[in-house]
């Protein structure tokens, strides 16, 4: 079956601009996670949705970052007033449901802020 | 307390040899310990995972050894192949929450 998909695969923007990154989880998966991976490092947690609500947003670095999942499926990560330090690969993962631990990752969106 | 420490940073192994990567954690609430494999330009792919009530789990050439008292776990790749060359991440989580990742190990298998 189809895995987690993320669009766009690459995004180049200028400092100060607004960007949106999209994640389509595996069909039927109720939990969705966003992580950020800087070059040469492990992924770092940003936010976790169970259904439509954010169950844990403790990893969002500041109020320029926001994420939504209005219908409990697709999620959008929104970054306002982008900074060069926001450049990274943004990864999305989904998990089947409460009885499962496994998280399945998408290919990521490489964000470059010039 | 949320950290997962991974070693070594990089590893070179001859084809057919055993690759061993180690991780240590502090938070005793962690109840799920997966290993991910990542190729350049791709997302992490789940390789194998273990729960703390088991000391070892084997899937094909990949084995996790888990030492609950020492708060350590390791990945062993038997008969390492050039196609295993990738970055490996250990991770930990509890109750299905966020994964906390190690810093990664770059494995190169020489043919």
Short mmCIF file of C-alpha atoms in Angstrom, two decimals:
data_model
loop_
_atom_site.label_atom_id
_atom_site.label_comp_id
_atom_site.label_asym_id
_atom_site.label_seq_id
_atom_site.Cartn_x
_atom_site.Cartn_y
_atom_site.Cartn_z
CA UNK A 1 0.00 0.00 0.00
CA UNK A 2 0.92 3.65 -0.21
CA UNK A 3 3.26 5.00 2.41
CA UNK A 4 3.45 8.44 3.97
CA UNK A 5 3.77 11.11 1.31
CA UNK A 6 5.07 14.65 1.72
CA UNK A 7 4.92 17.61 -0.60
CA UNK A 8 6.83 19.42 -1.83
CA UNK A 9 9.98 17.30 -1.79
CA UNK A 10 12.08 20.46 -1.92
CA UNK A 11 11.23 24.04 -1.01
CA UNK A 12 13.52 27.03 -1.42
CA UNK A 13 12.35 30.30 0.06
CA UNK A 14 13.71 33.63 1.13
CA UNK A 15 14.20 34.79 4.68
CA UNK A 16 11.01 36.27 6.06
CA UNK A 17 8.62 34.36 3.79
CA UNK A 18 5.81 32.03 4.82
CA UNK A 19 5.86 28.32 3.89
CA UNK A 20 3.48 25.40 4.16
CA UNK A 21 4.57 21.77 4.15
CA UNK A 22 2.05 18.99 3.59
CA UNK A 23 1.89 15.43 4.91
CA UNK A 24 -0.45 12.66 3.75
CA UNK A 25 -0.29 9.82 6.29
CA UNK A 26 -0.90 6.16 5.60
CA UNK A 27 -4.64 5.65 5.16
CA UNK A 28 -6.35 4.82 8.43
CA UNK A 29 -3.47 5.89 10.66
CA UNK A 30 -4.82 7.98 13.50
CA UNK A 31 -1.57 9.39 14.90
CA UNK A 32 0.66 11.80 12.97
CA UNK A 33 4.02 13.27 13.94
CA UNK A 34 6.27 16.03 12.59
CA UNK A 35 10.02 15.91 13.11
CA UNK A 36 12.87 18.12 11.92
CA UNK A 37 16.24 16.72 10.88
CA UNK A 38 19.27 18.96 10.54
CA UNK A 39 22.28 17.79 8.56
CA UNK A 40 24.18 15.03 10.30
CA UNK A 41 21.73 14.75 13.19
CA UNK A 42 18.88 12.56 14.25
CA UNK A 43 15.28 13.69 13.77
CA UNK A 44 13.92 15.98 16.50
CA UNK A 45 10.29 15.94 17.52
CA UNK A 46 8.08 18.92 16.73
CA UNK A 47 4.41 18.01 17.23
CA UNK A 48 2.13 14.98 17.55
CA UNK A 49 -1.54 14.70 16.53
CA UNK A 50 -3.95 12.06 17.73
CA UNK A 51 -6.91 12.53 15.39
CA UNK A 52 -7.54 16.21 14.80
CA UNK A 53 -6.04 17.54 17.99
CA UNK A 54 -2.44 18.24 18.90
CA UNK A 55 -1.65 15.81 21.72
CA UNK A 56 1.86 17.20 22.23
CA UNK A 57 3.31 20.36 20.67
CA UNK A 58 6.22 20.69 23.07
CA UNK A 59 8.81 20.40 20.30
CA UNK A 60 7.72 23.45 18.30
CA UNK A 61 10.68 25.82 18.63
CA UNK A 62 8.68 29.07 18.77
CA UNK A 63 5.39 30.66 17.76
CA UNK A 64 6.46 30.99 14.13
CA UNK A 65 5.74 27.27 13.79
CA UNK A 66 2.19 25.97 13.65
CA UNK A 67 0.58 22.75 12.44
CA UNK A 68 -2.97 21.66 11.72
CA UNK A 69 -4.80 18.44 10.95
CA UNK A 70 -8.40 19.60 10.49
CA UNK A 71 -9.99 16.34 9.34
CA UNK A 72 -7.74 13.88 11.14
CA UNK A 73 -5.87 12.85 8.01
CA UNK A 74 -3.70 15.31 6.04
CA UNK A 75 -1.57 17.68 8.08
CA UNK A 76 0.08 20.97 7.19
CA UNK A 77 3.10 22.42 8.96
CA UNK A 78 3.19 26.20 8.66
CA UNK A 79 6.26 28.35 9.23
CA UNK A 80 5.95 32.15 9.37
CA UNK A 81 8.75 34.66 8.87
CA UNK A 82 11.23 31.95 7.95
CA UNK A 83 14.82 32.25 9.16
CA UNK A 84 17.99 30.69 7.77
CA UNK A 85 18.15 28.49 10.85
CA UNK A 86 14.86 26.86 9.82
CA UNK A 87 16.67 25.14 6.94
CA UNK A 88 16.38 21.39 7.51
CA UNK A 89 14.52 18.30 6.34
CA UNK A 90 11.02 18.20 7.78
CA UNK A 91 9.82 14.64 8.27
CA UNK A 92 6.30 13.38 8.84
CA UNK A 93 5.46 10.01 10.37
CA UNK A 94 2.20 8.19 11.04
CA UNK A 95 1.21 5.43 13.44
CA UNK A 96 -1.77 3.08 13.04
CA UNK A 97 -3.40 3.78 16.38
CA UNK A 98 -3.20 3.55 20.19
CA UNK A 99 -2.35 -0.15 20.24
CA UNK A 100 0.68 0.25 18.02
CA UNK A 101 4.12 1.75 18.62
CA UNK A 102 5.51 1.68 15.09
CA UNK A 103 5.97 5.04 13.37
CA UNK A 104 6.37 5.07 9.58
CA UNK A 105 8.17 8.00 8.02
CA UNK A 106 7.70 9.84 4.78
CA UNK A 107 10.56 10.94 2.52
CA UNK A 108 10.66 14.43 4.00
CA UNK A 109 10.60 17.97 2.66
CA UNK A 110 13.97 19.67 2.33
CA UNK A 111 13.48 23.33 3.26
CA UNK A 112 16.18 25.82 2.32
CA UNK A 113 15.87 29.40 3.54
CA UNK A 114 18.14 31.78 1.66
CA UNK B 1 16.72 12.56 30.91
CA UNK B 2 15.20 12.52 27.46
CA UNK B 3 18.49 11.86 25.69
CA UNK B 4 19.46 8.73 23.86
CA UNK B 5 23.22 8.45 23.39
CA UNK B 6 24.47 6.51 20.38
CA UNK B 7 27.93 5.24 19.48
CA UNK B 8 30.02 5.06 17.42
CA UNK B 9 29.49 8.06 15.14
CA UNK B 10 30.83 6.09 12.20
CA UNK B 11 31.80 2.51 11.53
CA UNK B 12 33.62 0.72 8.75
CA UNK B 13 33.14 -3.03 8.46
CA UNK B 14 34.36 -5.56 5.94
CA UNK B 15 31.79 -7.42 3.86
CA UNK B 16 30.63 -10.47 5.78
CA UNK B 17 31.60 -8.98 9.14
CA UNK B 18 29.43 -8.01 12.13
CA UNK B 19 28.38 -4.39 12.61
CA UNK B 20 27.57 -3.38 16.18
CA UNK B 21 25.96 -0.07 17.18
CA UNK B 22 25.23 0.83 20.79
CA UNK B 23 22.72 3.10 22.50
CA UNK B 24 22.12 4.15 26.09
CA UNK B 25 19.13 5.90 27.65
CA UNK B 26 18.22 7.50 30.97
CA UNK B 27 14.44 7.66 31.09
CA UNK B 28 13.15 4.42 32.62
CA UNK B 29 9.64 5.25 31.36
CA UNK B 30 10.71 4.39 27.81
CA UNK B 31 8.91 1.23 26.71
CA UNK B 32 9.67 0.96 23.01
CA UNK B 33 13.09 0.92 21.34
CA UNK B 34 13.23 0.92 17.52
CA UNK B 35 16.12 1.10 15.09
CA UNK B 36 15.80 3.02 11.86
CA UNK B 37 17.87 2.83 8.68
CA UNK B 38 18.23 5.93 6.53
CA UNK B 39 19.71 6.25 3.06
CA UNK B 40 20.75 9.65 1.68
CA UNK B 41 17.77 11.70 0.56
CA UNK B 42 15.25 9.27 2.05
CA UNK B 43 13.19 9.17 5.22
CA UNK B 44 14.09 6.81 8.07
CA UNK B 45 12.81 3.26 7.56
CA UNK B 46 11.87 1.09 10.54
CA UNK B 47 14.27 -1.83 10.73
CA UNK B 48 13.53 -3.66 13.96
CA UNK B 49 12.19 -2.80 17.41
CA UNK B 50 12.07 -4.24 20.92
CA UNK B 51 10.08 -3.85 24.14
CA UNK B 52 11.85 -3.91 27.54
CA UNK B 53 10.31 -7.24 28.59
CA UNK B 54 12.49 -9.02 26.01
CA UNK B 55 16.31 -9.26 26.10
CA UNK B 56 16.87 -10.09 22.45
CA UNK B 57 14.99 -9.95 19.17
CA UNK B 58 16.21 -11.29 15.84
CA UNK B 59 14.88 -10.60 12.36
CA UNK B 60 16.98 -12.05 9.58
CA UNK B 61 20.50 -10.63 9.82
CA UNK B 62 19.45 -7.96 12.33
CA UNK B 63 19.42 -8.53 16.10
CA UNK B 64 18.62 -6.16 18.97
CA UNK B 65 20.14 -6.94 22.35
CA UNK B 66 18.52 -5.18 25.30
CA UNK B 67 19.94 -4.76 28.81
CA UNK B 68 17.27 -3.20 31.02
CA UNK B 69 19.41 -2.94 34.16
CA UNK B 70 22.19 -1.14 32.28
CA UNK B 71 19.70 0.92 30.26
CA UNK B 72 21.48 -0.02 27.06
CA UNK B 73 20.53 -1.63 23.78
CA UNK B 74 22.44 -2.49 20.67
CA UNK B 75 21.96 -3.42 17.02
CA UNK B 76 23.97 -6.25 15.52
CA UNK B 77 24.08 -6.70 11.76
CA UNK B 78 25.40 -10.13 10.86
CA UNK B 79 27.06 -10.89 7.52
CA UNK B 80 27.16 -7.16 6.71
CA UNK B 81 26.73 -6.32 3.03
CA UNK B 82 27.61 -3.21 0.99
CA UNK B 83 23.87 -2.58 0.60
CA UNK B 84 23.71 -2.13 4.39
CA UNK B 85 25.81 1.04 4.06
CA UNK B 86 23.53 3.74 5.49
CA UNK B 87 22.96 5.82 8.61
CA UNK B 88 21.40 3.98 11.53
CA UNK B 89 19.44 5.64 14.30
CA UNK B 90 18.34 4.19 17.59
CA UNK B 91 15.30 5.73 19.25
CA UNK B 92 13.05 5.39 22.27
CA UNK B 93 9.52 6.35 23.19
CA UNK B 94 6.83 5.71 25.79
CA UNK B 95 3.13 5.13 25.42
CA UNK B 96 3.29 5.77 21.67
CA UNK B 97 4.46 9.31 22.15
CA UNK B 98 7.30 11.12 20.39
CA UNK B 99 10.41 9.24 19.41
CA UNK B 100 13.68 10.47 20.94
CA UNK B 101 16.49 9.69 18.51
CA UNK B 102 20.19 9.08 18.93
CA UNK B 103 22.62 11.12 16.85
CA UNK B 104 23.11 8.38 14.27
CA UNK B 105 25.87 6.04 13.11
CA UNK B 106 27.18 6.15 9.56
CA UNK B 107 27.93 2.58 8.52
CA UNK B 108 30.12 1.75 5.57
CA UNK B 109 30.54 -1.84 4.51
CA UNK B 110 33.60 -2.39 2.36
CA UNK B 111 33.39 -5.01 -0.36
#
